[in-house]
PDB file of C-alpha atoms in Angstrom:
ATOM      1  CA  UNK A   1       0.518   0.377  -0.478  1.00 65.00           C
ATOM      2  CA  UNK A   2       1.504   3.085  -0.716  1.00 72.00           C
ATOM      3  CA  UNK A   3       0.569   6.364   1.253  1.00 75.00           C
ATOM      4  CA  UNK A   4       0.323   9.905   0.595  1.00 73.00           C
ATOM      5  CA  UNK A   5       0.808  12.953   2.422  1.00 68.00           C
ATOM      6  CA  UNK A   6       1.483  16.834   1.671  1.00 66.00           C
ATOM      7  CA  UNK A   7       3.772  18.576   3.621  1.00 66.00           C
ATOM      8  CA  UNK A   8       6.569  18.459   5.052  1.00 76.00           C
ATOM      9  CA  UNK A   9       7.279  14.822   6.548  1.00 79.00           C
ATOM     10  CA  UNK A  10       9.800  16.304   9.489  1.00 77.00           C
ATOM     11  CA  UNK A  11       8.510  19.269  10.578  1.00 76.00           C
ATOM     12  CA  UNK A  12       4.513  19.344  12.095  1.00 73.00           C
ATOM     13  CA  UNK A  13       3.851  16.437   9.888  1.00 75.00           C
ATOM     14  CA  UNK A  14       1.702  13.522  11.054  1.00 78.00           C
ATOM     15  CA  UNK A  15       3.956  10.839   9.018  1.00 81.00           C
ATOM     16  CA  UNK A  16       6.174  10.402  12.337  1.00 82.00           C
ATOM     17  CA  UNK A  17       3.560   9.042  14.249  1.00 83.00           C
ATOM     18  CA  UNK A  18       2.047   6.712  11.507  1.00 85.00           C
ATOM     19  CA  UNK A  19       5.747   5.531  10.645  1.00 84.00           C
ATOM     20  CA  UNK A  20       5.910   4.478  14.620  1.00 87.00           C
ATOM     21  CA  UNK A  21       2.162   2.606  13.967  1.00 88.00           C
ATOM     22  CA  UNK A  22       3.234   0.796   9.858  1.00 87.00           C
ATOM     23  CA  UNK A  23       6.575  -0.145  11.307  1.00 85.00           C
ATOM     24  CA  UNK A  24       3.949  -2.260  14.600  1.00 87.00           C
ATOM     25  CA  UNK A  25       2.344  -4.445  12.300  1.00 87.00           C
ATOM     26  CA  UNK A  26       4.280  -7.583  11.059  1.00 86.00           C
ATOM     27  CA  UNK A  27       6.007  -7.127   8.019  1.00 86.00           C
ATOM     28  CA  UNK A  28       5.492  -3.977   7.295  1.00 85.00           C
ATOM     29  CA  UNK A  29       8.604  -1.599   5.397  1.00 85.00           C
ATOM     30  CA  UNK A  30       8.290   1.899   5.657  1.00 84.00           C
ATOM     31  CA  UNK A  31       9.622   4.099   3.058  1.00 86.00           C
ATOM     32  CA  UNK A  32       9.957   8.139   3.304  1.00 84.00           C
ATOM     33  CA  UNK A  33      10.522   9.334  -0.410  1.00 82.00           C
ATOM     34  CA  UNK A  34       9.849  13.954   0.851  1.00 81.00           C
ATOM     35  CA  UNK A  35       9.905  16.015  -1.327  1.00 78.00           C
ATOM     36  CA  UNK A  36      10.949  19.989  -1.281  1.00 78.00           C
ATOM     37  CA  UNK A  37      11.136  20.572   2.819  1.00 82.00           C
ATOM     38  CA  UNK A  38       8.565  23.836   2.962  1.00 83.00           C
ATOM     39  CA  UNK A  39      10.639  25.247   5.148  1.00 86.00           C
ATOM     40  CA  UNK A  40      13.644  25.605   1.650  1.00 86.00           C
ATOM     41  CA  UNK A  41      11.210  26.732   0.108  1.00 85.00           C
ATOM     42  CA  UNK A  42       9.949  29.624   2.157  1.00 88.00           C
ATOM     43  CA  UNK A  43      13.376  31.101   2.472  1.00 89.00           C
ATOM     44  CA  UNK A  44      13.932  30.825  -1.141  1.00 90.00           C
ATOM     45  CA  UNK A  45      10.173  32.575  -2.239  1.00 88.00           C
ATOM     46  CA  UNK A  46      11.527  35.267  -0.024  1.00 89.00           C
ATOM     47  CA  UNK A  47      15.308  34.885  -1.231  1.00 89.00           C
ATOM     48  CA  UNK A  48      17.632  34.141   2.010  1.00 88.00           C
ATOM     49  CA  UNK A  49      18.191  31.684   4.529  1.00 88.00           C
ATOM     50  CA  UNK A  50      16.857  29.190   7.378  1.00 88.00           C
ATOM     51  CA  UNK A  51      20.076  28.475   9.230  1.00 89.00           C
ATOM     52  CA  UNK A  52      19.619  32.246  11.426  1.00 90.00           C
ATOM     53  CA  UNK A  53      16.260  32.287  11.454  1.00 92.00           C
ATOM     54  CA  UNK A  54      14.012  31.517  14.853  1.00 93.00           C
ATOM     55  CA  UNK A  55      11.161  29.402  13.469  1.00 93.00           C
ATOM     56  CA  UNK A  56       7.633  28.698  14.635  1.00 92.00           C
ATOM     57  CA  UNK A  57       4.028  26.926  13.622  1.00 89.00           C
ATOM     58  CA  UNK A  58       1.481  27.116  14.704  1.00 88.00           C
ATOM     59  CA  UNK A  59      -0.441  23.120  12.164  1.00 81.00           C
ATOM     60  CA  UNK A  60      -1.808  21.707  14.994  1.00 77.00           C
ATOM     61  CA  UNK A  61      -0.230  24.019  18.320  1.00 84.00           C
ATOM     62  CA  UNK A  62      -2.864  25.427  20.654  1.00 87.00           C
ATOM     63  CA  UNK A  63      -3.088  29.012  20.107  1.00 87.00           C
ATOM     64  CA  UNK A  64      -1.037  29.588  23.702  1.00 89.00           C
ATOM     65  CA  UNK A  65       2.036  27.639  23.132  1.00 91.00           C
ATOM     66  CA  UNK A  66       3.277  28.827  19.249  1.00 90.00           C
ATOM     67  CA  UNK A  67       2.041  32.267  21.187  1.00 89.00           C
ATOM     68  CA  UNK A  68       3.999  31.835  23.291  1.00 91.00           C
ATOM     69  CA  UNK A  69       7.269  31.497  21.027  1.00 92.00           C
ATOM     70  CA  UNK A  70       6.578  33.843  18.533  1.00 89.00           C
ATOM     71  CA  UNK A  71       6.583  36.209  21.309  1.00 88.00           C
ATOM     72  CA  UNK A  72      10.062  35.159  22.654  1.00 90.00           C
ATOM     73  CA  UNK A  73      11.220  34.605  19.373  1.00 89.00           C
ATOM     74  CA  UNK A  74      10.676  38.344  19.858  1.00 85.00           C
ATOM     75  CA  UNK A  75      12.750  39.640  22.080  1.00 85.00           C
ATOM     76  CA  UNK A  76      15.974  37.115  21.944  1.00 88.00           C
ATOM     77  CA  UNK A  77      15.941  36.966  17.766  1.00 88.00           C
ATOM     78  CA  UNK A  78      16.811  39.156  14.811  1.00 85.00           C
ATOM     79  CA  UNK A  79      15.049  36.416  11.926  1.00 90.00           C
ATOM     80  CA  UNK A  80      11.951  34.658  12.329  1.00 90.00           C
ATOM     81  CA  UNK A  81       9.350  32.815  10.499  1.00 92.00           C
ATOM     82  CA  UNK A  82       6.139  31.976  11.179  1.00 89.00           C
ATOM     83  CA  UNK A  83       4.160  29.758   9.320  1.00 89.00           C
ATOM     84  CA  UNK A  84       0.680  30.416  10.077  1.00 86.00           C
ATOM     85  CA  UNK A  85      -1.846  27.737  10.404  1.00 78.00           C
ATOM     86  CA  UNK A  86      -5.308  29.896   8.856  1.00 74.00           C
ATOM     87  CA  UNK A  87      -6.501  32.882   7.441  1.00 72.00           C
ATOM     88  CA  UNK A  88      -7.149  34.004  11.542  1.00 75.00           C
ATOM     89  CA  UNK A  89      -3.648  33.503  12.884  1.00 80.00           C
ATOM     90  CA  UNK A  90      -1.892  36.304  10.823  1.00 75.00           C
ATOM     91  CA  UNK A  91      -4.445  38.513  12.373  1.00 72.00           C
ATOM     92  CA  UNK A  92      -3.164  37.345  15.737  1.00 77.00           C
ATOM     93  CA  UNK A  93       0.284  37.856  14.682  1.00 77.00           C
ATOM     94  CA  UNK A  94      -0.299  40.705  13.514  1.00 70.00           C
ATOM     95  CA  UNK A  95      -1.528  42.124  17.153  1.00 70.00           C
ATOM     96  CA  UNK A  96       1.793  40.290  18.730  1.00 74.00           C
ATOM     97  CA  UNK A  97       3.945  42.408  16.559  1.00 71.00           C
ATOM     98  CA  UNK A  98       1.766  45.435  16.683  1.00 67.00           C
ATOM     99  CA  UNK A  99       2.325  45.087  20.816  1.00 68.00           C
ATOM    100  CA  UNK A 100       5.529  43.975  21.492  1.00 68.00           C
ATOM    101  CA  UNK A 101       7.242  45.740  18.682  1.00 63.00           C
ATOM    102  CA  UNK A 102      10.820  45.211  18.078  1.00 67.00           C
ATOM    103  CA  UNK A 103      13.665  44.386  16.031  1.00 73.00           C
ATOM    104  CA  UNK A 104      13.495  41.989  14.111  1.00 78.00           C
ATOM    105  CA  UNK A 105      12.499  40.575  10.598  1.00 80.00           C
ATOM    106  CA  UNK A 106       9.127  38.562  10.937  1.00 82.00           C
ATOM    107  CA  UNK A 107       8.953  36.548   7.975  1.00 86.00           C
ATOM    108  CA  UNK A 108       4.179  34.804   7.749  1.00 86.00           C
ATOM    109  CA  UNK A 109       4.349  31.420   5.322  1.00 87.00           C
ATOM    110  CA  UNK A 110       0.472  30.546   4.913  1.00 83.00           C
ATOM    111  CA  UNK A 111      -0.470  27.292   3.106  1.00 81.00           C
ATOM    112  CA  UNK A 112       3.231  27.016   1.203  1.00 82.00           C
ATOM    113  CA  UNK A 113       3.643  25.490  -1.567  1.00 77.00           C
ATOM    114  CA  UNK A 114       0.097  25.669  -1.824  1.00 78.00           C
ATOM    115  CA  UNK A 115      -1.575  27.467  -4.967  1.00 81.00           C
ATOM    116  CA  UNK A 116      -3.885  30.279  -2.618  1.00 82.00           C
ATOM    117  CA  UNK A 117      -0.210  30.306  -0.837  1.00 83.00           C
ATOM    118  CA  UNK A 118       0.491  33.542   0.600  1.00 82.00           C
ATOM    119  CA  UNK A 119       3.855  34.998   1.575  1.00 86.00           C
ATOM    120  CA  UNK A 120       4.904  37.875   3.720  1.00 81.00           C
ATOM    121  CA  UNK A 121       7.221  39.778   5.233  1.00 78.00           C
ATOM    122  CA  UNK A 122       5.653  41.625   8.033  1.00 64.00           C
ATOM    123  CA  UNK A 123       1.925  42.362   8.674  1.00 58.00           C
ATOM    124  CA  UNK A 124       2.281  45.335   6.069  1.00 62.00           C
ATOM    125  CA  UNK A 125       2.218  43.467   2.872  1.00 62.00           C
ATOM    126  CA  UNK A 126      -0.374  42.101   3.196  1.00 60.00           C
ATOM    127  CA  UNK A 127      -2.704  43.553   1.065  1.00 57.00           C
ATOM    128  CA  UNK A 128      -4.900  45.472   2.891  1.00 54.00           C
ATOM    129  CA  UNK A 129      -5.691  49.106   3.461  1.00 58.00           C
ATOM    130  CA  UNK A 130      -4.451  50.608   5.839  1.00 69.00           C
ATOM    131  CA  UNK A 131      -8.235  51.301   7.914  1.00 62.00           C
ATOM    132  CA  UNK A 132      -8.192  47.451   7.667  1.00 53.00           C
ATOM    133  CA  UNK A 133      -4.986  46.500   9.165  1.00 60.00           C
ATOM    134  CA  UNK A 134      -5.503  49.687  11.966  1.00 64.00           C
ATOM    135  CA  UNK A 135      -8.995  47.660  12.761  1.00 55.00           C
ATOM    136  CA  UNK A 136      -7.188  44.080  12.188  1.00 50.00           C
ATOM    137  CA  UNK A 137      -5.054  45.382  14.583  1.00 53.00           C
ATOM    138  CA  UNK A 138      -7.643  46.146  17.276  1.00 57.00           C
ATOM    139  CA  UNK A 139      -9.304  43.009  16.524  1.00 48.00           C
ATOM    140  CA  UNK A 140      -7.167  40.591  17.372  1.00 44.00           C
ATOM    141  CA  UNK A 141      -7.030  38.363  20.013  1.00 46.00           C
ATOM    142  CA  UNK A 142     -11.062  38.495  19.345  1.00 46.00           C
ATOM    143  CA  UNK A 143     -10.104  34.453  17.830  1.00 47.00           C
ATOM    144  CA  UNK A 144     -13.810  33.514  19.145  1.00 57.00           C
ATOM    145  CA  UNK A 145     -16.223  33.977  15.746  1.00 61.00           C
ATOM    146  CA  UNK A 146     -16.963  32.966  11.866  1.00 67.00           C
ATOM    147  CA  UNK A 147     -15.967  31.850   8.601  1.00 69.00           C
ATOM    148  CA  UNK A 148     -18.094  33.406   6.199  1.00 72.00           C
ATOM    149  CA  UNK A 149     -18.639  32.822   2.579  1.00 77.00           C
ATOM    150  CA  UNK A 150     -19.521  33.880  -0.642  1.00 77.00           C
ATOM    151  CA  UNK A 151     -19.834  33.035  -3.577  1.00 80.00           C
ATOM    152  CA  UNK A 152     -18.985  35.451  -6.456  1.00 80.00           C
ATOM    153  CA  UNK A 153     -21.529  37.067  -9.532  1.00 82.00           C
ATOM    154  CA  UNK A 154     -19.299  35.773 -12.412  1.00 82.00           C
ATOM    155  CA  UNK A 155     -17.912  31.784 -11.092  1.00 81.00           C
ATOM    156  CA  UNK A 156     -15.452  32.139  -7.262  1.00 78.00           C
ATOM    157  CA  UNK A 157     -15.284  32.412  -3.663  1.00 78.00           C
ATOM    158  CA  UNK A 158     -15.754  34.851  -1.443  1.00 70.00           C
ATOM    159  CA  UNK A 159     -14.517  34.662   3.120  1.00 67.00           C
ATOM    160  CA  UNK A 160     -14.528  36.626   5.668  1.00 65.00           C
ATOM    161  CA  UNK A 161     -13.650  35.234   9.682  1.00 58.00           C
ATOM    162  CA  UNK A 162     -15.812  38.023  11.568  1.00 60.00           C
ATOM    163  CA  UNK A 163     -15.722  37.928  15.189  1.00 54.00           C
ATOM    164  CA  UNK A 164     -19.293  39.502  15.015  1.00 56.00           C
ATOM    165  CA  UNK A 165     -21.689  37.894  12.002  1.00 57.00           C
ATOM    166  CA  UNK A 166     -24.355  40.592  12.150  1.00 57.00           C
ATOM    167  CA  UNK A 167     -22.090  43.143  10.104  1.00 51.00           C
TER     168      UNK A 167
END
C-alpha cells in the first residue's frame, strides 16, 4: 500500500506518528520519500537563508503555545519564520507584532506550496487598505467568531472571518 502525505514530512507532520504505527505491523516496510521542505521553499521565495531564523509553526499547536514561542522569538531573535495555520492566525500575529514591537524581521507563510500560498515580510505586506489593517490590529485576540463564505457573481468564492456576524 502507498500512503501520500502533503506538506513537510519532518516538520509538524502526521508522518512521524504514522511511521511509528506502521512499524508495529508485521511484514510492513516503511519508506519516507520527502519532497522539497516547506522551510526550504519558504526561504527560497523570500530569497534568504533559514539557518539563522527562529522557526515557529501554528500547525496543530495550541494557540497559547505558539504565541509564547513567537513572543520569545520576537524578544530574542533577529529573524523569525512563522508558518500560519489559517487566516485568523495571520491577524493574531499582527497583533503580537503591534503590541510587542522590537527589532526583528518577521516572515509569515500560509499554505506554502499550494495555489493560494501567501508569503509576507511582516504585517505591512498584507494587501489590505491601511484602515482595514488598523481595524484588524484593534480586533486581534478575538478568536471566537465565524468564517463566512460568499459566492462571487461570475464564479469563485470569497470568505471572511468575523467576530461580529451581524456586521
